[in-house]
Amino acid sequence: MSVRSSSAPRSLPAKTQPSPAETPPALPSARILGVETSCDETAAAVVENGRAILSSLVASQVDLHAQFGGVFPEVASRQHIRTIYPIIEGALQQAHIGLSDIDAVAVTRGPGLPGSLVIGVNTAKGLVLGSGLPLIGVNHLEAHIYSAWLRWPPLPNGMGESEALSPEPRFPLIVLIVSGGHTELILMTDHLKYRRLGATLDDAAGEAFDKVARLIGLGYPGGPSIQKASQGGNPRAFTFPRAWLDDSWDFSFSGLKTAVLREVRRLQEQGRSLPVANLAASFQAAVVEVLVGKTVRAAQTLGAAEILVAGGVSANQALRETMLAQAPCPVHIPPIDLCTDNAAMIASAGYYRFIAGQRDSLGMDVLPNWPLSEV
Ligand code: KG4
Ligand code: ZN
């Protein structure tokens, strides 16, 4: 297990004041403890006013699952049980606060692996039962979107570099969520208001990266290993299909995956060693071209003010660079460590739900297949 952490400077407990350059906060002030256990990361974070990260801890189980070539649900939930309390305690300690300084506990309610979700939800229920704090169940996809609202604490020299780098997204936004389980194109007209334009008809983009990585002999998780292998490859070495699906906003990656499989088989039958870098680069180029092409067209067609890209695959360098180069408007993509699963994004979405009045009961159950459209 490896733990990634980030925290605010030591002297933080008083609530941070907005810098003069920032518009005055029209929204209520609140500190939210976020808890995330939807898949194979156990995470906790404290976020203030939906944006300022006071602490963020992520315990990754990737090493445990690598031997299986994917997430093994039973192993994931056992590991969450072992890790969740130390991670929550660590997040509070790193923010230099206790539960009494928190205004609400937000936890991922779904979508995700049932046995993993239930560990986070039950732990959050225990915390609110003991403390009397409000409980907020958060949709994991909505949380990925809110990762673009987050910002790191100001630098120790007082320079708000991260603020300058991450102005608040402006509506209407075209949102592309690309993760291991989902690929969705969304029109977001205001906080918490979404219209789904399209989604994948088969594999999610991250799933395609993971499956193709396995096909060409690369390790899990496939996204980072394909990105790395692509660096030495020619993206035009193989002409893999792009599923544009005419005028629809939907996506499809299974044909592309099959095309890679066919190429691999053909090369193997000829007794040739796999040109892994070229296969990886050509596959990545095909995915990126469709993701960027559809997102840019949606932004133009629907007159979006800005584009937001989130989810694990938004960590992909080629996707980030191509989107920035081709977008007709400003683009928000979270910093790499906020693209993959974390609890700061759960706390951020939880804040916007909290100020909208959402309060969940102790009877709240997990929702392993919870679409964003039903939030
Ligand atoms: O959002 P996430 O951490 O978990 C889900 O909610 O699914 O996304 C995980 C997915 C995995 O499929 C992983 O291969 C992919 O994100 N991923 C990447 C990169 N980093 C992670 N895909 C492409 N390029 C990357 N650099
Ligand atoms: Zn995720």
Short mmCIF file of N, CA, C and O in Angstrom, two decimals, residues 146 149 171-173 187-194:
data_model
loop_
_atom_site.label_atom_id
_atom_site.label_comp_id
_atom_site.label_asym_id
_atom_site.label_seq_id
_atom_site.Cartn_x
_atom_site.Cartn_y
_atom_site.Cartn_z
N TYR A 146 -16.23 17.96 -9.58
CA TYR A 146 -15.85 19.01 -8.62
C TYR A 146 -14.36 19.03 -8.31
O TYR A 146 -13.87 19.98 -7.71
N TRP A 149 -12.79 22.21 -9.14
CA TRP A 149 -12.97 23.40 -8.29
C TRP A 149 -11.88 23.48 -7.21
O TRP A 149 -11.70 24.50 -6.59
N PHE A 171 -20.01 28.54 -15.97
CA PHE A 171 -21.10 27.84 -16.68
C PHE A 171 -21.55 28.68 -17.88
O PHE A 171 -21.40 29.90 -17.86
N PRO A 172 -22.17 28.05 -18.92
CA PRO A 172 -22.36 26.60 -19.08
C PRO A 172 -21.05 25.90 -19.45
O PRO A 172 -20.28 26.41 -20.26
N LEU A 173 -20.88 24.73 -18.86
CA LEU A 173 -19.66 23.95 -19.06
C LEU A 173 -19.96 22.69 -19.84
O LEU A 173 -20.98 22.05 -19.59
N LEU A 187 -23.58 18.43 -20.20
CA LEU A 187 -23.72 19.89 -20.18
C LEU A 187 -24.07 20.27 -18.75
O LEU A 187 -25.09 19.82 -18.21
N MET A 188 -23.22 21.06 -18.13
CA MET A 188 -23.45 21.49 -16.74
C MET A 188 -23.82 22.96 -16.77
O MET A 188 -23.00 23.80 -17.15
N THR A 189 -25.06 23.27 -16.41
CA THR A 189 -25.55 24.64 -16.58
C THR A 189 -25.38 25.48 -15.31
O THR A 189 -25.45 26.71 -15.36
N ASP A 190 -25.22 24.81 -14.17
CA ASP A 190 -25.03 25.51 -12.89
C ASP A 190 -24.50 24.48 -11.90
O ASP A 190 -24.43 23.29 -12.23
N HIS A 191 -24.20 24.93 -10.67
CA HIS A 191 -23.80 23.95 -9.67
C HIS A 191 -24.88 22.88 -9.54
O HIS A 191 -26.08 23.21 -9.45
N LEU A 192 -24.48 21.62 -9.58
CA LEU A 192 -25.35 20.46 -9.35
C LEU A 192 -26.40 20.25 -10.44
O LEU A 192 -27.31 19.45 -10.28
N LYS A 193 -26.27 20.97 -11.57
CA LYS A 193 -27.27 20.83 -12.64
C LYS A 193 -26.62 20.26 -13.90
O LYS A 193 -25.77 20.91 -14.51
N TYR A 194 -27.06 19.06 -14.27
CA TYR A 194 -26.41 18.34 -15.37
C TYR A 194 -27.42 17.86 -16.41
O TYR A 194 -28.52 17.47 -16.06
#
